[in-house]
Amino acid sequence: MVELKHFINGISHPTVILTVILFIYPFIFPPTNWFEKWNKRLKFDFFWTKKGLITVYTFFIGFMIIGVQDENAKHILLKPDNVPIVGLLFLVHFFLWLSMNQGMKNDKLIDAGEKPNEYHDPKDKVLVWPDLVYIELIALVLLMAFLLVWSIGLEAPLEQPANPTNSPNPAKAPWYFLGLQEMLVYFDPWLAGVVFPTLMIIGLMAIPYIDINREVSGFYSFKHRRIAASIFIFGWLWLWINLIMVGTFLRGPNWNFFGPFEYWDLHKLEVLTNINLSDLIYIKLLGVGLPENILLREIFGFIVFFGYFLIMPPLLAKTVFKKLHQSMGNFKYGVFIFLVLSMVALPIKMYLRWIFNLKYIIAIPEFFLNI
Amino acid sequence: MTEEEKKEQENQESPEEKPEEEAAGAEQKLEAKEDKKHLPASVGEGSISDEMPRRSFFSWLTVAWLAFAAATGGFFAMTVRFLFPNVLFEPPQSFKIGFPDDYQIGQVNIRWKKLHAIWVVRTSEYIYALSTVCPHLGCTPNWLDNERKFKCPCHGSGFRKSGVNFEGPAPRPLERFKITLADDGQILVDKSKLFQYEKGQWDDPESFLKV
């Protein structure tokens, strides 16, 4: 048991678990034919059957049962702040399963030359009055009863009066902002707190204008919308939900990483000394001091930054996204690739921090511009 | 079923009817205006002048607008006044923190953290006052004596004893405040004057106290 806990602590370090998920995810949500072949061969579509749901839930519940018997894990799992996130784990998986399950069923029907389920006037269509309104009323009453029991059963996590000089350690944002707080570890506040959230909202609004595949509108399908679906699932599941989980369960005092069974040691020492790209190149590689001129100092950062956003789009248009570029046209492809590159910039920056201890690619604290 | 069909028909017909109805309504209004001339004697022409001359209408309009603007402006001024309270329950920006000998060499003094939001650090040569505001997003870091560093609990930024950032996302070092020796030999800290490392201001003789 102790070894198992040590093992779980080891693999739950984000550098390990996020990498594992990053590599497995295209096989679970295949964006191309090649990945789909492997998806079939590895039988990953098992996850979206009823047995798959039961298996995953058994795994979750088993983990919770083992967890509450351990003092450290119990502290994180049953903390009133964190209870909604434990619920989120089950709910998110259920709705993911529901949509993927229906999508897989429809994909099979379409492959067999039939029309998807939604065309056959399924039984789940009901009259608004009285059926739907009654269902809504019952759902409302049940939810109210549930919230009442919850609010009585779990005491609100009230703390001492706010004191600006005494931040709680760790100081965690409300759970729905923990993804943002995790981004803030890797980016300057105006990027992680202003630019990225804006881009997320704009990106979500832009989806219907970028993905205008009318053939599969009106019913669940994964295969016929696989690029859109897999990109969205990457941003939503890997970046948003995952970072909330990491922020909730794996961040401890001094914002260090802690495994779920690890004691929250206030003095855990993690070597995080990190440096800017300009320091890395001028001091470590070239062995000269930083130039006085800011532009000259950050020239490599600008090259990397503009190279990423100006050279990558045409490069990808010629190679990986060739078909997509042809079907979309220049403008739509431009918007699409800008949003995708911005999204992928987050994991890239995370890995740069983890591997090279890189703090900022462009660091101009004089003008509050740090990227 | 027949009823539903009828309703549907009505719904379909209604958009076509609407413009006609509106036009009819407008006509009725016009008629109503003309009717005013033929009012009963008690309220009709002669008793009250029901038509206001154009000139006086505009002068009344001006008065009304001026009154409205004055009222709004008054409320706005009161709101702005609200931002500057008569009494501020804040410690003064400039204050004395005792004699240099009160501070031990090589130690970070956290005594003034709560009241004045500063750390007083004494090295073998200097005394300086560091701001307790993290330059990343404004949390208050903690001084970890065993690790000899300031560590922010919000995003993990770390600072050395000098205030220089070395880990986590903080883009620049902690700020220092103006520190001088008062006439009575006490240390005087002035928080209204900041010294930022990235602007090369830490060389300023006011940013530290030579002991």
XYZ file of C-alpha atoms in Angstrom:
582
model
C 0.000 0.000 0.000
C 2.804 2.380 0.902
C 4.539 1.624 -2.379
C 1.288 2.206 -4.247
C 0.865 5.572 -2.542
C 4.441 6.491 -3.367
C 3.828 5.448 -6.955
C 0.675 7.564 -7.179
C 2.493 10.522 -5.611
C 5.231 10.091 -8.193
C 3.025 9.884 -11.253
C 0.669 12.630 -10.106
C 3.400 15.221 -10.417
C 2.061 17.351 -13.293
C 5.230 16.929 -15.341
C 4.479 13.197 -15.454
C 0.708 12.980 -15.545
C 0.153 15.862 -17.967
C 2.758 14.409 -20.315
C 1.117 10.990 -20.180
C -2.311 12.479 -20.884
C -0.849 14.668 -23.636
C 0.493 11.633 -25.465
C -2.516 9.390 -24.916
C -5.177 11.953 -25.734
C -4.892 11.909 -29.585
C -5.320 8.129 -29.441
C -8.473 8.492 -27.348
C -9.832 11.399 -29.425
C -8.260 10.661 -32.821
C -7.962 13.729 -35.068
C -6.568 11.820 -38.083
C -6.919 8.446 -39.802
C -3.628 7.213 -38.411
C -4.631 7.920 -34.841
C -8.043 6.389 -35.507
C -6.439 3.176 -36.684
C -4.532 2.994 -33.415
C -7.628 3.983 -31.471
C -9.389 0.929 -32.919
C -6.365 -1.298 -32.407
C -5.890 -0.256 -28.757
C -9.656 -0.552 -28.225
C -9.872 2.900 -26.663
C -13.488 3.208 -27.859
C -14.231 0.823 -24.967
C -14.275 3.937 -22.731
C -17.437 5.174 -24.410
C -19.477 2.012 -23.875
C -21.568 1.382 -20.766
C -18.954 -1.026 -19.469
C -16.327 1.653 -19.995
C -18.272 4.137 -17.895
C -18.661 1.587 -15.086
C -14.943 0.775 -15.256
C -13.868 4.416 -15.026
C -16.332 5.124 -12.215
C -15.146 2.031 -10.316
C -11.618 3.366 -10.668
C -12.642 6.820 -9.422
C -14.616 5.448 -6.468
C -11.821 3.007 -5.598
C -9.376 5.906 -5.537
C -11.711 7.903 -3.285
C -12.118 4.950 -0.885
C -8.349 4.448 -0.655
C -7.946 8.222 -0.445
C -10.180 8.912 2.555
C -8.287 6.291 4.570
C -5.082 8.256 4.170
C -4.810 11.315 6.418
C -3.179 13.561 3.813
C -5.459 12.603 0.922
C -8.531 12.810 3.166
C -7.578 16.364 4.026
C -7.594 17.388 0.355
C -10.509 15.266 -0.860
C -12.979 16.145 1.907
C -12.051 19.791 2.357
C -15.351 21.690 1.904
C -13.735 23.827 -0.811
C -12.733 20.753 -2.760
C -15.897 18.685 -2.535
C -17.393 20.355 -5.663
C -14.240 19.397 -7.590
C -14.621 15.758 -6.582
C -18.174 16.020 -7.900
C -16.866 17.768 -11.008
C -14.604 14.795 -11.704
C -17.626 12.481 -11.881
C -19.901 14.932 -13.702
C -17.391 15.955 -16.366
C -16.636 12.352 -17.142
C -20.324 11.487 -17.303
C -21.156 14.214 -19.811
C -18.053 13.473 -21.852
C -19.086 9.834 -21.890
C -22.684 10.712 -22.832
C -21.715 12.791 -25.862
C -18.981 10.407 -26.988
C -21.283 7.422 -26.517
C -23.999 8.961 -28.696
C -21.406 10.166 -31.190
C -19.919 6.667 -31.521
C -23.386 5.148 -32.007
C -24.188 7.636 -34.761
C -20.793 7.116 -36.401
C -21.535 3.408 -36.625
C -24.970 4.082 -38.118
C -23.539 6.462 -40.702
C -20.800 3.959 -41.588
C -23.525 1.354 -42.154
C -25.269 3.747 -44.532
C -28.115 4.624 -42.215
C -29.273 7.914 -40.812
C -28.232 8.940 -37.288
C -30.476 8.249 -34.325
C -31.728 11.802 -34.091
C -33.483 11.461 -37.490
C -35.818 8.706 -36.345
C -37.895 10.846 -34.026
C -36.504 9.151 -30.940
C -38.552 8.449 -27.875
C -36.794 11.113 -25.829
C -38.773 13.832 -27.586
C -41.558 14.992 -25.277
C -44.161 17.747 -25.213
C -43.140 20.935 -23.447
C -46.398 21.037 -21.531
C -46.879 19.056 -19.378
C -43.928 16.672 -19.719
C -40.891 18.949 -19.906
C -42.197 21.534 -17.453
C -42.933 18.770 -14.944
C -39.478 17.276 -15.388
C -37.958 20.716 -14.900
C -40.031 21.312 -11.771
C -38.974 17.989 -10.283
C -35.330 18.673 -11.174
C -35.613 22.092 -9.547
C -37.080 20.717 -6.337
C -34.510 17.918 -6.156
C -31.648 20.364 -6.741
C -32.947 22.677 -4.023
C -33.252 19.738 -1.616
C -29.720 18.630 -2.529
C -28.278 22.109 -2.012
C -30.082 22.387 1.324
C -28.671 19.093 2.568
C -25.242 20.032 1.246
C -25.214 23.455 2.881
C -26.332 21.996 6.232
C -24.120 18.923 6.080
C -20.886 20.623 5.029
C -19.917 23.698 6.958
C -18.978 26.685 4.862
C -15.197 27.092 4.856
C -15.174 30.436 6.651
C -11.822 31.735 7.769
C -10.521 34.586 9.884
C -11.237 38.187 8.803
C -9.268 39.235 5.752
C -5.820 40.555 6.545
C -3.768 41.971 3.702
C -0.501 41.090 5.384
C -1.384 37.496 6.110
C -2.089 35.520 2.939
C -3.268 31.969 3.564
C -0.668 29.468 2.451
C -1.468 28.219 -0.170
C -3.688 31.101 -1.279
C -6.130 29.470 -3.655
C -8.600 31.203 -5.936
C -12.213 29.947 -6.120
C -12.204 26.564 -7.821
C -13.409 27.854 -11.193
C -10.418 30.241 -11.333
C -7.798 27.638 -10.432
C -7.102 27.027 -14.128
C -6.334 30.720 -14.489
C -4.209 30.671 -11.346
C -2.247 27.777 -12.785
C -1.667 29.789 -15.982
C -0.480 32.702 -13.847
C 2.387 30.545 -12.615
C 3.767 30.496 -16.146
C 2.744 33.894 -17.504
C 2.679 37.552 -16.612
C -0.662 38.667 -15.077
C -1.795 40.722 -18.059
C -1.293 37.722 -20.366
C -2.741 34.979 -18.162
C -5.370 37.189 -16.581
C -6.482 39.400 -19.468
C -5.294 38.285 -22.907
C -5.801 34.534 -22.562
C -9.299 34.658 -21.030
C -10.334 37.131 -23.761
C -8.897 34.854 -26.439
C -10.742 31.894 -24.903
C -14.080 33.691 -25.097
C -13.391 34.978 -28.614
C -12.227 31.521 -29.646
C -15.353 29.845 -28.306
C -17.491 32.420 -30.102
C -15.535 31.888 -33.311
C -16.048 28.103 -33.386
C -19.336 28.175 -35.372
C -17.749 30.469 -37.964
C -14.596 28.405 -38.310
C -16.220 24.978 -38.342
C -19.069 25.267 -40.826
C -19.480 21.601 -41.595
C -23.242 21.480 -42.245
C -23.387 17.758 -43.018
C -23.164 16.754 -39.395
C -25.186 19.467 -37.753
C -28.113 18.450 -35.599
C -26.742 15.216 -34.175
C -23.859 13.849 -32.122
C -20.905 12.626 -34.117
C -17.220 12.365 -33.406
C -15.780 10.938 -36.604
C -17.278 13.533 -38.916
C -16.179 16.439 -36.790
C -13.042 14.904 -35.385
C -10.608 17.804 -35.889
C -12.930 20.339 -34.287
C -13.892 17.945 -31.499
C -10.362 16.855 -30.651
C -9.032 20.440 -30.613
C -11.894 21.554 -28.401
C -11.485 18.582 -26.072
C -7.765 19.367 -25.821
C -8.419 22.950 -24.772
C -11.301 22.106 -22.501
C -10.216 18.856 -20.887
C -6.426 19.029 -20.945
C -6.032 22.735 -20.339
C -9.093 23.873 -18.426
C -10.475 20.940 -16.379
C -7.046 19.405 -15.842
C -5.513 22.613 -14.553
C -8.451 23.044 -12.159
C -7.752 19.520 -10.884
C -4.030 20.247 -10.579
C -4.705 23.521 -8.757
C -7.195 21.889 -6.391
C -5.538 18.625 -5.477
C -1.855 18.977 -6.248
C -0.903 22.494 -5.179
C 0.154 22.934 -1.576
C 1.988 25.415 0.635
C 4.180 27.942 -1.169
C 2.399 26.812 -4.343
C 4.611 23.740 -4.607
C 3.413 20.497 -6.162
C 2.340 17.808 -3.723
C 1.126 14.300 -4.496
C -2.335 13.356 -3.207
C -0.870 11.182 -0.422
C 1.958 13.562 0.423
C 2.123 15.561 3.647
C 1.787 19.305 3.042
C 5.232 20.174 4.295
C 5.664 23.922 4.645
C 9.392 23.533 4.159
C 9.383 21.267 1.140
C 12.235 22.486 -0.971
C 11.788 22.495 -4.704
C 14.533 23.952 -6.824
C 12.673 26.286 -9.117
C 15.376 28.848 -9.854
C 14.446 30.083 -13.292
C 15.936 32.536 -15.749
C 14.884 34.567 -18.759
C 15.772 33.674 -22.320
C 18.068 36.715 -22.546
C 20.023 35.545 -19.477
C 20.181 32.051 -20.887
C 21.654 33.165 -24.208
C 23.857 36.117 -23.234
C 25.181 34.921 -19.885
C 25.080 31.125 -20.025
C 25.761 30.486 -23.716
C 27.756 33.494 -24.928
C 29.356 34.307 -21.599
C 28.933 38.060 -21.960
C 26.851 40.428 -19.864
C 23.384 41.615 -20.814
C 23.441 44.459 -23.355
C 22.266 47.851 -22.127
C 19.823 48.323 -24.985
C 16.495 46.672 -24.201
C 15.686 45.779 -27.822
C 19.100 44.247 -28.315
C 18.757 42.381 -25.036
C 15.406 40.860 -25.956
C 16.092 40.360 -29.675
C 16.147 36.553 -29.365
C 12.858 36.597 -27.517
C 11.291 38.685 -30.269
C 12.678 36.314 -32.902
C 11.178 33.315 -31.098
C 7.846 35.058 -30.509
C 7.338 36.430 -34.003
C 8.790 33.291 -35.527
C 6.180 31.267 -33.710
C 3.227 33.384 -34.814
C 4.433 34.348 -38.324
C 6.338 31.310 -39.588
C 4.312 28.510 -38.013
C 0.981 29.280 -39.800
C 2.320 29.039 -43.396
C 4.517 26.120 -42.387
C 1.563 24.217 -40.972
C -0.580 25.191 -43.974
C 1.939 23.502 -46.254
C 2.268 20.362 -44.147
C -0.087 19.179 -41.417
C -3.070 21.402 -42.151
C -2.795 21.276 -45.959
C -6.325 20.022 -46.591
C -7.754 22.248 -43.896
C -6.084 25.314 -45.379
C -7.433 24.546 -48.836
C -10.983 24.049 -47.610
C -10.951 27.053 -45.287
C -9.295 29.762 -47.316
C -6.659 32.187 -46.095
C -8.689 34.362 -43.737
C -10.541 31.643 -41.899
C -7.392 29.559 -41.688
C -5.537 32.585 -40.291
C -8.037 33.054 -37.475
C -8.113 29.327 -36.789
C -4.360 28.888 -36.650
C -3.858 31.992 -34.499
C -6.300 30.652 -31.915
C -4.790 27.168 -32.000
C -1.232 28.507 -31.665
C -2.256 30.732 -28.747
C -3.852 27.752 -27.044
C -0.829 25.518 -27.594
C 1.420 28.308 -26.297
C 0.325 27.476 -22.749
C 1.583 23.871 -22.651
C 4.696 24.949 -24.581
C 5.474 27.539 -21.931
C 4.765 25.010 -19.162
C 7.233 22.547 -20.650
C 9.842 25.258 -21.228
C 9.561 26.111 -17.536
C 9.790 22.471 -16.471
C 12.654 21.488 -18.745
C 14.789 24.636 -19.127
C 13.630 26.620 -16.061
C 12.745 29.342 -18.526
C 10.944 32.252 -16.940
C 10.114 34.648 -19.764
C 10.857 34.530 -23.480
C 10.604 38.303 -23.742
C 11.301 40.002 -20.416
C 10.988 43.773 -20.307
C 10.016 44.507 -16.705
C 10.814 48.178 -17.377
C 7.621 48.377 -19.466
C 5.697 45.536 -17.797
C 5.985 43.447 -20.962
C 6.826 39.860 -20.158
C 5.850 36.980 -22.400
C -56.498 19.924 -34.626
C -58.748 22.391 -36.338
C -58.191 24.933 -33.631
C -54.463 24.583 -33.936
C -54.687 25.046 -37.671
C -56.715 28.170 -37.184
C -54.166 29.541 -34.767
C -51.410 28.770 -37.218
C -53.275 30.581 -39.927
C -53.725 33.551 -37.686
C -50.060 33.549 -36.874
C -49.208 33.432 -40.523
C -51.543 36.244 -41.363
C -50.539 38.546 -38.560
C -47.206 39.768 -40.038
C -49.000 41.003 -43.137
C -51.591 42.810 -41.109
C -49.174 44.606 -38.854
C -48.036 47.386 -41.185
C -51.648 48.175 -41.993
C -52.507 48.347 -38.310
C -49.634 50.653 -37.608
C -50.611 52.918 -40.451
C -54.173 52.961 -39.168
C -52.915 53.793 -35.687
C -50.885 56.696 -37.004
C -53.903 58.047 -38.820
C -55.967 57.813 -35.672
C -53.354 59.771 -33.760
C -53.399 62.488 -36.389
C -57.161 62.654 -36.109
C -56.892 62.877 -32.347
C -54.580 65.879 -32.666
C -56.993 67.620 -34.955
C -59.764 66.813 -32.539
C -58.078 68.901 -29.885
C -59.224 72.003 -31.723
C -62.798 70.951 -31.265
C -62.616 70.470 -27.513
C -65.494 71.376 -25.202
C -65.658 75.086 -24.247
C -64.462 74.555 -20.687
C -61.015 73.350 -21.774
C -61.062 74.590 -25.304
C -59.583 77.644 -26.954
C -59.731 80.808 -24.962
C -59.694 79.285 -21.478
C -56.179 77.740 -21.588
C -53.685 78.289 -24.366
C -53.155 74.667 -25.280
C -50.496 75.390 -27.880
C -47.145 76.507 -26.516
C -45.296 78.944 -28.751
C -42.103 77.525 -30.216
C -39.823 80.106 -28.598
C -41.024 79.601 -25.040
C -40.926 75.823 -25.580
C -37.222 76.017 -26.334
C -36.498 78.290 -23.398
C -38.349 75.866 -21.104
C -36.444 72.997 -22.652
C -33.177 74.793 -21.920
C -34.166 75.376 -18.308
C -35.194 71.749 -17.941
C -31.949 70.483 -19.415
C -29.878 72.820 -17.274
C -31.715 71.661 -14.168
C -31.216 68.035 -15.154
C -27.527 68.572 -15.886
C -27.052 70.445 -12.606
C -28.741 67.679 -10.612
C -26.742 64.959 -12.354
C -23.534 66.956 -11.994
C -24.262 67.504 -8.312
C -24.774 63.810 -7.741
C -21.595 63.056 -9.678
C -19.659 65.583 -7.590
C -20.993 63.981 -4.424
C -19.919 60.559 -5.685
C -16.428 61.865 -6.443
C -16.292 63.539 -3.035
C -17.088 60.162 -1.526
C -13.778 58.850 -2.838
C -11.868 61.278 -0.613
C -12.917 60.566 2.989
C -12.452 63.151 5.736
C -10.536 60.781 7.956
C -8.169 58.064 6.786
C -7.507 55.251 9.218
C -4.181 54.491 7.604
C -0.735 54.554 9.121
C 1.342 57.493 7.887
C 3.462 57.039 4.780
C 6.542 58.292 6.583
C 7.387 56.755 9.944
C 10.213 55.908 12.339
C 11.111 52.278 12.987
C 13.602 52.516 15.834
C 17.395 52.548 15.991
C 19.745 50.654 13.671
C 20.973 48.578 16.602
C 17.459 47.162 17.048
C 18.059 45.123 13.931
C 20.374 42.128 13.908
C 22.880 41.639 11.163
C 21.843 39.067 8.568
C 18.210 38.980 9.649
C 14.912 39.858 8.049
C 12.730 41.713 10.516
C 9.031 41.015 10.033
C 7.883 43.258 12.903
C 6.476 46.002 10.621
C 4.823 43.660 8.125
C 1.325 44.057 9.508
C 1.349 47.771 10.344
C 3.440 49.288 7.576
C 3.760 46.423 5.045
C 7.558 46.468 5.028
C 10.350 44.062 5.841
C 13.481 45.567 7.346
C 16.621 43.715 6.319
C 20.044 44.321 7.790
C 23.156 42.999 6.136
C 26.677 43.513 7.375
C 26.792 46.886 5.644
C 23.296 48.105 4.886
C 19.765 48.362 6.176
C 16.951 48.508 3.641
C 13.148 48.401 3.682
C 11.424 45.972 1.289
C 7.814 46.212 0.185
C 5.666 43.198 1.138
C 3.726 43.329 -2.133
C 4.607 40.631 -4.659
C 5.374 42.314 -8.006
C 3.608 39.487 -9.855
C -0.001 39.895 -8.749
C 0.120 41.659 -5.389
C -0.125 38.869 -2.790
C 1.909 39.085 0.416
C 4.830 36.658 0.403
C 6.103 34.961 3.566
C 9.680 35.075 4.856
C 10.891 31.491 5.265
C 13.779 31.702 7.696
C 15.031 28.139 7.129
C 15.112 28.486 3.375
C 16.382 32.075 3.574
C 13.889 33.316 1.017
C 10.596 35.130 0.565
C 7.976 32.828 -0.926
C 4.629 33.915 -2.324
C 1.743 31.531 -1.481
C -0.320 32.528 -4.528
C 1.811 31.545 -7.528
C 5.078 30.426 -5.968
C 7.312 33.400 -6.692
C 10.496 33.360 -4.663
C 12.797 36.226 -3.682
C 16.200 36.287 -2.058
C 16.899 38.277 1.086
C 17.912 41.189 -1.110
C 14.451 41.157 -2.702
C 15.730 39.883 -6.061
C 13.351 37.410 -7.721
C 14.816 34.032 -8.589
C 11.941 31.557 -8.905
C 8.337 31.490 -9.979
C 6.599 33.980 -12.234
C 7.536 37.299 -10.562
C 8.965 39.426 -13.383
C 10.910 41.878 -11.204
C 12.343 42.165 -7.687
C 10.496 43.477 -4.641
C 10.431 47.254 -4.356
C 12.476 49.143 -1.775
C 11.403 52.264 0.094
C 13.285 55.432 0.915
C 15.224 54.943 4.152
C 17.167 57.645 6.006
C 18.425 58.431 9.476
C 16.342 60.983 11.421
C 17.839 63.669 13.656
C 17.256 61.647 16.806
C 19.177 58.695 15.384
C 16.126 56.620 14.513
C 15.539 55.083 11.120
C 13.006 56.982 9.029
C 11.166 55.110 6.258
C 9.267 57.009 3.589
C 6.914 54.749 1.640
C 5.941 57.483 -0.800
C 9.281 57.062 -2.561
C 9.914 53.762 -4.356
C 13.163 52.307 -5.649
C 12.914 49.676 -8.370
C 15.829 47.402 -9.175
C 15.006 46.998 -12.878
C 15.258 50.772 -13.294
C 18.671 50.812 -11.616
C 17.360 52.769 -8.634
C 18.856 50.538 -5.951
C 22.148 52.409 -6.357
C 20.413 55.531 -5.109
C 21.886 56.415 -1.661
C 18.359 57.001 -0.326
C 17.341 53.389 -1.034
C 19.580 51.972 1.715
C 21.116 53.021 4.976
C 24.817 52.465 5.443
C 25.627 51.319 8.949
